[in-house]
Amino acid sequence: MMGHSCTNRTLVLFKFLHGFILLCMSTCLESAALRNLTLLENESDRLALLDFKKRITTDPFDVMSSWNHSIHFCNWVGVSCHRSTKRVLMLNLKSKKLVGSISPSVGNLTYLTGINLRYNNFHGEIPPEMGRLQSLQYLNLSHNSFGGKIPTNLSQCIQLKFLNLEINHIKGSIPNQLSSLLNLEDIWLYDNNLTGSIPPWIGNFSSLRTLDLVRNNLQGSIPNELGHITGLVQFSIGENNLSGIVPSSIYNISSIQMFNVVINHLHGELPPNLGTMLPNLIQLHFSGNKIRGNIPISLSNASRLQRLNLIHGSLPNGIGNLINLNILALDDNHLGGSVPLEIGKLKKLEQLYLDANEFSGSIPSSLGNMTSFLNLYMEFNSNNLTGTIPKMLMELSTLSISLDLSDNYLTGLMPFEVGDLVHLTELNVSRNNLLGEIPSTLASCTSLERLSLQGNKFEGMIPQSLKNLKGLEKLDISSNNLSGPIPKFIGKLGALKYLNLSYNDFEGELPKEALWWHLTTTSTFMPPKKTPFISRTTFPKSSSRTTYPKSSHPHSLQLHTTYCMSVLAEYGTRGQVSILGDVYSYGILLPEMFTGKRPTDDMFKGGLSIYQFVVMALPDHVMDIVYHSIILDLETDGDVNNDIVRERTPSRCNNGGSVKAKKLKECLVSVMQIGLFCCATSPREWMLIDAVVRKMSTIRDTYLKV
C-alpha cells in the first residue's frame, strides 16, 4: 500500500515536471516568435523609410544624410518611434525644402499616427496606400505641389482628426468616401483646384472645428446640413463659385469666430441680429457677393471683432464699440453716408479700407486718434469726400505703409504737418482740388518711395527740400499749376523709376545730369506740356518753354494720344521695324505706351501677362486700363478741358466731350487690337509692318477728324 502511494506521488510529480517543461518551452518559443515578428516589423519600417528617401531628388539641408545604416532609424532626422516597440509613430519633415514624391511604401508604416510634410516641394499624387495607415490621426501635406485627386482610400484612416492639403494643385471633387472620417476636427483644403459641390455629409462631423475650402472652384449651394456642426470655429468658403443663400442654420452656430464667404455668387439678406447670433466673431467677410442689407447695428455687440469686410448701407453709429478691431475692410462696396466721428474710438485699428464706395462729407478729424494706423485708403468715392485734410491725420507718425486719399473732392492746402509722416512709404492725394504750394516739410518723409500729387491745383516751384527724398522711386506731379525751372536735384534721385512732370508751366532746360542713364528699363518719363516725340534719342524744341538735352535717353515716353499714334506710325515708316522679332516688340510697345504698364511690372505674376491684361479689357473696359494722362487728351468744345476727366466718372463730360470720348475709346480699342495681332502666340498670326503703319495712320486721322 505504501509502495502504491509512493508510485502515485512519483507519477504526479513527473506529470507536473513534464507540464512545466512544456510550458517553459512554449513560452520561450512564443517569446522568440514575438521577437522575430518585432524584428520583421521594424525591418519593414526601415525599408519603407529608405524607399521614401529614394524618392527625394533635392535635399538642400542634407536631411537625408542621417538616414543611413550606421544609425538606428528611430534616430533619423524627422523620425519618431515608440519607446518599447521601436515602431515609427511620426514622420515630421516640415520646412526642409525637400523635392520629390511620396513612395507608396509609406503605407507599410502601419503604426504611423502623424505625417507632416508642410512647406516642401513634393509633387506627384498622394499615394492611395496611405489608406493602410489606420492609426493615422494627423496628415499635413500643405504648401507643396501635389496634384491628382484626393485618394478615396483615405476613408480607411478612420482615426484621422487633422487633414491639411492646402496650397497644392489637387483637383476633382471631395470624395464621398471620406464621409467615414467622423473623427475629423480640422479640414484645410484652401487654394487648390477642387470642383463639384460641398458635400452635405460634412454636417455629420460633429467634432469639426475648422472648415476651410477657400479659393477653389466649388459650385452649387451651401448645404443646410453644415448648420449641424455646433462647435464650428472657422467657416471659410470664400473665393469659389457658390450660389444661393447662406442657410440660416449657419448663422445659428454661435461658436463661429471666422465667417468668410467672400467672392461667390451668393444672394439674400443679412440677418439684422447677426452680431447677437454670432457673438464670438473675430473676422467677418461678406464682400464680393449679391447679399443685400445694411451693416447690422447688432455687430456693435460683437466686442471681439477684429476684421470686418461687408457690403451695403452705412457705417452704424455703434461701430465705435468694436474696440478690438484692427482691420476694417469695407472697400469696393456700396457704402454711403458720412464716415462717423466715433470711428476714432477704434484705437487698435491698423488698416482702414474705405475706398471705392459712396461716402460723402468730410474726413473725420477723429482719425487722428488712431495711434496704431499703418494703412489708410479712402480713394475713389463716387459721392466724393469733401473738405480739407485734417491736420491730426498728418500727425499720425505710425502710418508706415500707405495714405491714399486720391480721387475725391478734397480742398484747401496740404497740411504743413505732413512732414510728421516720417515712416510713410506711399502718399497719394492725386486728383483732388488741393491748392497752394507743395509743402517743403515733405522732405522730412525720408521713407517715401511713391509720391503722387497729380491732378490738383498746386502752384509755385518744386521745393528744393525734396532733394532729401533719396529713396523716391515714383514722383508724379503732373496736371498742376507748377512753374519755374525743373530743379537739378531731380537728376540726382538715383532710385527714381517713374517721373511725370507733364501739364505744368515749367521753363528752361531739363537737368543735364545723367538722370535718364540711371533709369531702369521699366522707367517712364512724362515731359512737360505736349512736346512731340520724333525719335528715341533726340528731342526737338517744344512748343512750350522747355527744351531737352540731346543726351537724354528715356526708355519710352508716354505722350499725348495723337503724338503716340504719330510716333508709332512714323516708327514703322522709317524702317526701324523690319523683321518679325521687331514686329513682336512693336506689339508689346503699343500696350506699354497706352497703359503705362511694363511687362516686368509686379502685377504680371501667376501667368498674367501684359498681353492677357489687354485681352481681358477689350473692348468694353479699355478705358479702365488706359493711362490717365492719355485721358487728359480728351477735348471738349475744341479746347483741352481744364478739369481732370476722371476715368471713373465719364458722365462729367459735356456732349461734345462725350462724342470725343466715344471716338477716343474706339481708337484706343483699335490700337490695342493691333498690338495684340503683333505679339500673338504664333508668328504666323503677326501683322505685316506695312499693314500696321497703314492702320495706325488711319486711326490717327480718324481721331483728328472728330
XYZ file of C-alpha atoms in Angstrom, residues 5-520:
516
model
C 1.181 5.598 -2.663
C 4.794 6.390 -3.414
C 4.307 5.406 -7.009
C 1.324 7.734 -7.309
C 3.292 10.642 -5.874
C 6.111 9.984 -8.314
C 3.671 9.865 -11.203
C 2.078 13.169 -10.193
C 5.455 14.796 -9.809
C 6.524 13.511 -13.192
C 3.403 14.867 -14.865
C 3.923 18.254 -13.171
C 7.537 18.445 -14.291
C 6.529 17.399 -17.789
C 3.871 20.097 -17.921
C 6.224 22.725 -16.553
C 8.856 21.856 -19.143
C 6.287 22.049 -21.916
C 5.076 25.422 -20.583
C 8.605 26.798 -20.499
C 9.304 25.554 -23.976
C 6.053 27.070 -25.236
C 6.792 30.401 -23.566
C 10.294 30.507 -24.982
C 9.081 29.643 -28.438
C 6.342 32.257 -28.198
C 8.788 34.876 -26.957
C 11.187 34.045 -29.753
C 8.373 34.281 -32.258
C 7.369 37.680 -30.913
C 10.971 38.858 -31.100
C 11.244 37.632 -34.645
C 7.934 39.308 -35.544
C 9.062 42.600 -33.973
C 12.353 42.441 -35.842
C 10.459 41.736 -39.037
C 8.080 44.662 -38.497
C 10.920 47.006 -37.569
C 12.770 45.951 -40.701
C 9.599 46.722 -42.678
C 9.557 50.245 -41.215
C 13.257 50.727 -42.004
C 12.837 49.600 -45.608
C 9.782 51.846 -46.046
C 11.782 54.855 -44.843
C 14.681 54.024 -47.151
C 12.240 53.783 -50.048
C 10.885 57.207 -49.017
C 14.454 58.534 -49.147
C 14.964 57.204 -52.681
C 12.175 59.467 -53.959
C 13.875 62.652 -52.661
C 15.641 64.401 -55.558
C 16.673 67.649 -53.833
C 17.762 67.971 -50.205
C 19.366 71.409 -49.611
C 19.656 70.942 -45.842
C 21.164 67.447 -46.256
C 18.432 65.983 -44.041
C 18.625 62.543 -45.597
C 22.316 62.120 -44.741
C 21.310 60.816 -41.294
C 19.128 58.165 -42.900
C 21.889 55.554 -43.167
C 22.770 52.047 -41.890
C 25.099 53.263 -39.141
C 22.264 54.900 -37.193
C 19.063 53.233 -35.981
C 16.146 54.594 -37.990
C 14.445 55.829 -34.815
C 17.277 58.374 -34.583
C 16.967 59.603 -38.153
C 16.052 63.276 -38.605
C 12.283 63.672 -38.695
C 11.509 60.165 -37.433
C 9.905 59.457 -34.038
C 9.331 55.924 -32.690
C 7.518 54.142 -29.848
C 9.914 53.686 -26.909
C 9.433 49.964 -26.486
C 8.292 48.616 -29.855
C 10.555 50.892 -31.908
C 7.783 51.272 -34.489
C 7.616 54.590 -36.379
C 4.897 56.843 -34.935
C 5.627 60.233 -36.518
C 7.241 61.473 -39.740
C 7.916 65.212 -39.429
C 9.923 66.808 -42.265
C 8.244 70.206 -42.455
C 10.103 73.187 -43.936
C 13.076 71.176 -45.204
C 12.764 72.351 -48.841
C 12.708 68.748 -49.992
C 11.840 67.986 -53.599
C 10.470 64.623 -54.658
C 7.419 62.388 -54.490
C 5.947 60.146 -51.796
C 6.690 56.435 -52.130
C 3.714 54.028 -51.891
C 5.830 52.168 -49.286
C 4.709 54.796 -46.769
C 1.661 52.552 -46.378
C 3.902 49.971 -44.649
C 4.444 52.312 -41.679
C 1.302 50.827 -40.152
C 1.815 52.299 -36.654
C 2.160 55.838 -38.009
C -0.017 58.401 -36.206
C 1.227 61.573 -37.880
C 2.737 62.840 -41.152
C 3.892 66.453 -41.546
C 5.481 67.419 -44.875
C 4.338 71.057 -44.791
C 6.394 73.669 -46.693
C 8.325 71.454 -49.093
C 8.073 70.852 -52.813
C 6.669 67.348 -53.057
C 4.902 66.652 -56.322
C 3.021 63.838 -57.966
C -0.111 62.288 -56.492
C -0.855 61.389 -52.889
C -0.390 57.585 -52.842
C -3.611 55.637 -52.157
C -1.530 53.313 -49.961
C -1.877 55.943 -47.235
C -5.280 54.378 -46.641
C -3.487 51.492 -44.914
C -2.432 53.828 -42.089
C -5.374 53.043 -39.838
C -3.703 54.657 -36.799
C -3.140 57.962 -38.631
C -4.545 60.976 -36.776
C -2.601 63.879 -38.306
C -1.930 64.426 -42.036
C -0.372 67.701 -43.184
C 0.779 67.872 -46.814
C 0.132 71.613 -47.231
C 2.288 74.096 -49.172
C 3.598 71.589 -51.694
C 2.901 70.816 -55.350
C 0.786 67.685 -55.068
C -1.558 67.054 -57.977
C -4.169 64.490 -58.832
C -7.224 63.787 -56.738
C -7.783 63.216 -53.029
C -7.347 59.425 -52.621
C -10.622 57.694 -51.787
C -8.616 55.198 -49.707
C -8.095 57.870 -47.057
C -11.575 56.854 -45.950
C -9.939 53.890 -44.165
C -7.978 56.235 -41.877
C -10.945 56.367 -39.536
C -8.955 57.875 -36.649
C -7.917 60.904 -38.711
C -8.534 64.178 -36.864
C -6.465 66.706 -38.846
C -6.425 66.885 -42.657
C -4.465 69.725 -44.287
C -3.906 69.698 -48.058
C -4.000 73.476 -48.604
C -1.957 75.265 -51.287
C -1.389 72.391 -53.695
C -2.722 71.536 -57.156
C -5.262 68.930 -56.129
C -8.232 68.617 -58.456
C -11.504 66.755 -58.685
C -14.322 66.646 -56.189
C -14.202 65.900 -52.471
C -14.681 62.080 -52.434
C -17.915 60.870 -50.868
C -15.946 58.005 -49.329
C -14.448 60.489 -46.848
C -17.834 60.613 -45.114
C -16.491 57.792 -42.903
C -13.966 60.147 -41.248
C -16.303 61.060 -38.407
C -13.437 61.999 -36.059
C -12.219 64.896 -38.211
C -11.700 68.137 -36.298
C -9.940 70.244 -38.954
C -10.318 70.264 -42.749
C -7.962 72.582 -44.645
C -8.350 72.396 -48.448
C -7.637 76.071 -49.183
C -6.167 77.105 -52.572
C -6.466 74.014 -54.752
C -8.396 73.195 -57.931
C -11.274 71.315 -56.345
C -14.530 71.142 -58.264
C -18.011 69.818 -57.593
C -20.119 70.822 -54.607
C -19.665 70.977 -50.850
C -20.745 67.522 -49.590
C -23.732 67.679 -47.207
C -22.284 64.807 -45.171
C -19.667 67.181 -43.735
C -22.541 68.222 -41.469
C -22.173 64.822 -39.749
C -18.693 65.712 -38.486
C -19.840 66.726 -35.012
C -16.267 67.350 -33.794
C -15.325 69.658 -36.679
C -13.786 72.980 -35.647
C -12.295 74.202 -38.949
C -13.729 74.031 -42.456
C -11.538 75.949 -44.935
C -12.434 75.487 -48.611
C -11.386 78.965 -49.781
C -10.051 79.588 -53.295
C -11.227 76.535 -55.212
C -13.768 76.052 -57.992
C -16.599 74.641 -55.908
C -20.126 75.206 -57.187
C -23.680 74.726 -56.050
C -25.290 75.892 -52.829
C -24.129 75.817 -49.221
C -25.610 72.671 -47.633
C -28.072 73.382 -44.865
C -26.618 70.340 -43.054
C -23.481 72.313 -42.179
C -25.592 74.037 -39.531
C -25.448 70.798 -37.520
C -21.761 71.375 -36.683
C -22.440 73.167 -33.425
C -18.781 73.529 -32.425
C -17.522 75.056 -35.691
C -14.997 77.855 -35.112
C -13.844 78.679 -38.656
C -16.267 78.686 -41.573
C -14.312 79.728 -44.689
C -15.725 79.006 -48.131
C -14.834 82.257 -49.924
C -13.481 82.660 -53.467
C -15.446 79.845 -55.094
C -18.425 79.794 -57.468
C -21.065 79.075 -54.858
C -24.604 80.354 -55.355
C -27.864 80.542 -53.462
C -28.218 81.906 -49.936
C -26.305 81.364 -46.731
C -28.528 78.929 -44.798
C -29.949 80.410 -41.616
C -28.679 77.331 -39.782
C -25.098 78.552 -40.304
C -25.869 81.851 -38.568
C -27.025 79.847 -35.546
C -23.577 78.358 -34.891
C -22.665 80.692 -32.059
C -19.120 79.273 -31.754
C -18.009 80.680 -35.137
C -15.103 83.103 -34.878
C -14.209 83.417 -38.583
C -17.003 83.722 -41.154
C -15.727 84.022 -44.745
C -17.961 83.759 -47.814
C -16.317 86.470 -49.994
C -16.319 86.477 -53.798
C -19.042 83.987 -54.615
C -22.463 84.390 -56.218
C -24.459 84.364 -53.013
C -27.569 86.480 -52.568
C -30.172 87.110 -49.898
C -30.104 89.441 -46.911
C -28.014 89.766 -43.797
C -29.923 88.907 -40.613
C -30.404 92.091 -38.574
C -29.374 90.293 -35.381
C -26.152 88.910 -36.885
C -23.967 90.281 -34.105
C -26.201 88.671 -31.474
C -26.296 85.306 -33.245
C -22.519 85.204 -33.705
C -21.209 86.823 -30.515
C -17.726 85.251 -30.792
C -16.913 86.711 -34.208
C -13.326 87.792 -34.741
C -13.376 88.048 -38.549
C -16.377 88.618 -40.805
C -16.002 88.704 -44.601
C -19.039 89.106 -46.882
C -17.949 91.289 -49.805
C -17.964 90.225 -53.444
C -21.492 88.761 -53.364
C -25.019 89.996 -54.038
C -26.079 89.887 -50.423
C -28.264 92.856 -49.522
C -28.906 94.700 -46.346
C -27.182 97.325 -44.263
C -24.369 96.592 -41.880
C -26.306 95.266 -38.872
C -26.247 97.563 -35.861
C -26.119 94.389 -33.772
C -22.477 93.938 -34.875
C -21.601 96.566 -32.309
C -22.255 93.818 -29.734
C -19.512 91.609 -31.213
C -16.805 93.078 -28.998
C -14.166 90.536 -30.103
C -14.423 91.520 -33.789
C -11.037 92.352 -35.322
C -11.606 92.241 -39.084
C -14.741 93.331 -40.910
C -15.431 93.213 -44.627
C -19.063 93.911 -45.522
C -21.174 95.295 -48.303
C -24.057 97.825 -48.327
C -25.564 100.580 -46.250
C -23.742 102.980 -43.979
C -21.428 102.591 -41.043
C -23.575 102.140 -37.908
C -23.179 104.552 -35.013
C -22.273 101.661 -32.756
C -19.120 100.899 -34.710
C -17.086 102.649 -32.028
C -17.863 99.717 -29.709
C -15.677 97.361 -31.770
C -12.661 98.266 -29.691
C -10.627 95.206 -30.747
C -10.961 95.874 -34.467
C -7.530 96.007 -36.130
C -8.588 95.738 -39.780
C -11.710 97.402 -41.154
C -12.002 96.451 -44.827
C -15.054 97.978 -46.465
C -13.507 98.709 -49.854
C -15.269 98.343 -53.205
C -18.807 98.147 -51.831
C -21.863 100.415 -51.892
C -21.483 102.099 -48.523
C -22.799 105.645 -48.330
C -23.357 108.466 -45.905
C -20.583 110.042 -43.918
C -17.737 108.385 -42.080
C -18.905 108.567 -38.428
C -16.868 110.597 -35.976
C -16.843 107.735 -33.475
C -14.643 105.683 -35.759
C -11.843 107.448 -33.925
C -12.572 105.262 -30.889
C -11.024 102.250 -32.634
C -7.596 102.745 -31.095
C -6.336 99.294 -32.183
C -7.173 99.842 -35.841
C -4.117 99.284 -38.045
C -5.651 99.189 -41.510
C -8.696 101.057 -42.791
C -10.042 100.416 -46.296
C -12.939 102.709 -47.202
C -12.016 103.178 -50.873
C -14.329 102.727 -53.880
C -17.574 103.405 -52.020
C -20.117 106.211 -51.963
C -19.090 108.069 -48.828
C -19.603 111.805 -48.720
C -18.835 114.607 -46.320
C -15.507 115.366 -44.730
C -12.807 113.133 -43.333
C -13.403 112.972 -39.564
C -10.598 114.559 -37.578
C -11.031 111.769 -35.017
C -8.960 109.544 -37.316
C -6.028 111.359 -35.768
C -6.686 109.413 -32.554
C -5.774 106.114 -34.195
C -2.232 105.710 -32.988
C -1.846 102.185 -34.409
C -2.551 103.156 -38.030
C -0.385 101.608 -40.750
C -2.651 101.911 -43.826
C -5.464 104.294 -44.744
C -7.282 104.029 -48.080
C -10.158 106.408 -48.813
C -9.825 106.915 -52.575
C -12.463 106.585 -55.307
C -15.674 107.511 -53.511
C -18.448 108.107 -56.048
C -20.124 110.829 -53.982
C -16.649 112.030 -53.012
C -15.219 113.159 -49.748
C -15.034 116.921 -49.371
C -13.452 119.479 -47.084
C -9.833 119.751 -46.062
C -7.352 117.115 -44.983
C -7.387 117.058 -41.161
C -4.088 118.151 -39.642
C -4.405 115.455 -36.984
C -4.373 112.809 -39.711
C -0.999 114.062 -40.876
C 0.393 113.817 -37.363
C -0.017 110.024 -37.262
C 3.641 109.090 -37.342
C 2.673 105.395 -37.114
C 1.422 105.462 -40.711
C 4.155 103.469 -42.393
C 2.665 101.822 -45.479
C 0.200 103.987 -47.353
C -2.026 107.031 -47.071
C -4.290 107.187 -50.112
C -6.887 109.966 -50.368
C -6.920 110.156 -54.159
C -9.921 110.751 -56.445
C -12.063 112.799 -54.092
C -13.022 116.483 -53.825
C -10.670 117.456 -51.017
C -9.840 121.155 -50.965
C -7.542 123.596 -49.210
C -3.855 123.367 -48.535
C -1.816 120.258 -47.981
C -1.247 120.438 -44.193
C 2.204 121.587 -43.159
C 2.123 118.698 -40.654
C 2.578 116.177 -43.497
C 6.238 116.229 -42.529
C 5.374 114.201 -39.416
C 4.726 111.109 -41.575
C 8.356 110.122 -41.278
C 7.740 106.383 -41.727
C 5.298 106.605 -44.642
C 6.144 104.675 -47.829
C 3.369 105.947 -50.118
C 1.428 109.216 -50.170
C -1.285 109.626 -52.782
C -3.552 112.695 -52.844
C -3.909 112.782 -56.621
C -6.990 114.075 -58.450
C -8.434 116.342 -55.763
C -8.707 120.132 -55.589
C -5.784 120.862 -53.287
C -4.308 124.362 -53.508
C -1.178 126.276 -52.635
C 2.424 125.205 -52.742
C 3.806 121.730 -52.246
C 4.847 121.749 -48.567
C 8.598 121.840 -48.106
C 8.094 119.728 -44.984
C 7.598 116.681 -47.252
C 11.376 116.496 -47.155
C 11.097 115.029 -43.653
C 9.255 111.992 -45.054
C 12.520 110.279 -45.878
C 10.897 106.832 -46.105
C 8.751 107.876 -49.074
C 9.064 105.680 -52.147
C 5.947 106.808 -54.020
C 4.648 110.398 -54.065
C 1.558 111.134 -56.180
C 0.301 114.738 -56.230
C -1.048 114.894 -59.789
C -4.382 116.353 -60.823
C -4.623 119.119 -58.221
C -4.090 122.893 -58.267
C -0.683 123.083 -56.642
C 1.292 126.138 -57.682
C 4.708 127.639 -57.246
C 8.011 125.813 -57.700
C 9.084 122.305 -56.799
C 10.586 122.653 -53.284
C 14.354 122.270 -53.223
C 13.984 120.412 -49.928
C 12.612 117.367 -51.785
C 16.200 116.519 -52.674
C 16.282 114.703 -49.306
C 13.890 112.018 -50.616
C 16.742 109.779 -51.700
C 14.596 106.616 -51.809
C 11.912 108.077 -54.055
C 11.023 105.637 -56.852
C 7.917 107.380 -58.201
C 7.218 111.109 -58.463
C 4.077 112.270 -60.246
C 3.288 115.991 -60.010
C 1.588 116.283 -63.396
C -1.540 118.320 -64.139
C -0.994 121.128 -61.652
C -0.072 124.825 -61.953
C 3.576 124.425 -61.017
C 6.096 126.785 -62.593
C 9.732 127.818 -62.591
C 12.741 125.716 -63.562
C 12.899 121.965 -63.030
C 15.332 121.542 -60.105
C 18.676 119.931 -60.880
C 18.346 117.604 -57.880
C 15.752 115.576 -59.801
C 18.630 114.375 -61.964
C 20.331 113.023 -58.842
C 17.469 110.954 -57.421
C 19.163 107.657 -58.138
C 16.258 105.447 -57.094
C 13.737 107.172 -59.376
C 11.953 104.828 -61.796
C 8.912 106.911 -62.718
C 8.779 110.655 -63.256
C 5.794 112.630 -64.578
C 6.083 116.419 -64.868
C 3.565 116.949 -67.675
C 0.823 119.587 -67.814
C 2.554 122.292 -65.793
C 4.246 125.608 -66.666
C 7.910 124.740 -66.179
C 10.559 126.648 -68.125
C 14.193 126.261 -69.009
C 16.077 123.034 -69.627
C 15.752 119.640 -68.103
C 18.683 118.765 -65.815
C 21.726 117.719 -67.825
C 22.761 115.301 -65.085
C 22.739 111.644 -66.018
C 19.160 111.111 -64.839
C 17.995 109.052 -67.777
C 21.008 106.754 -67.661
C 20.044 105.785 -64.119
C 16.501 104.893 -65.067
C 15.772 101.180 -65.384
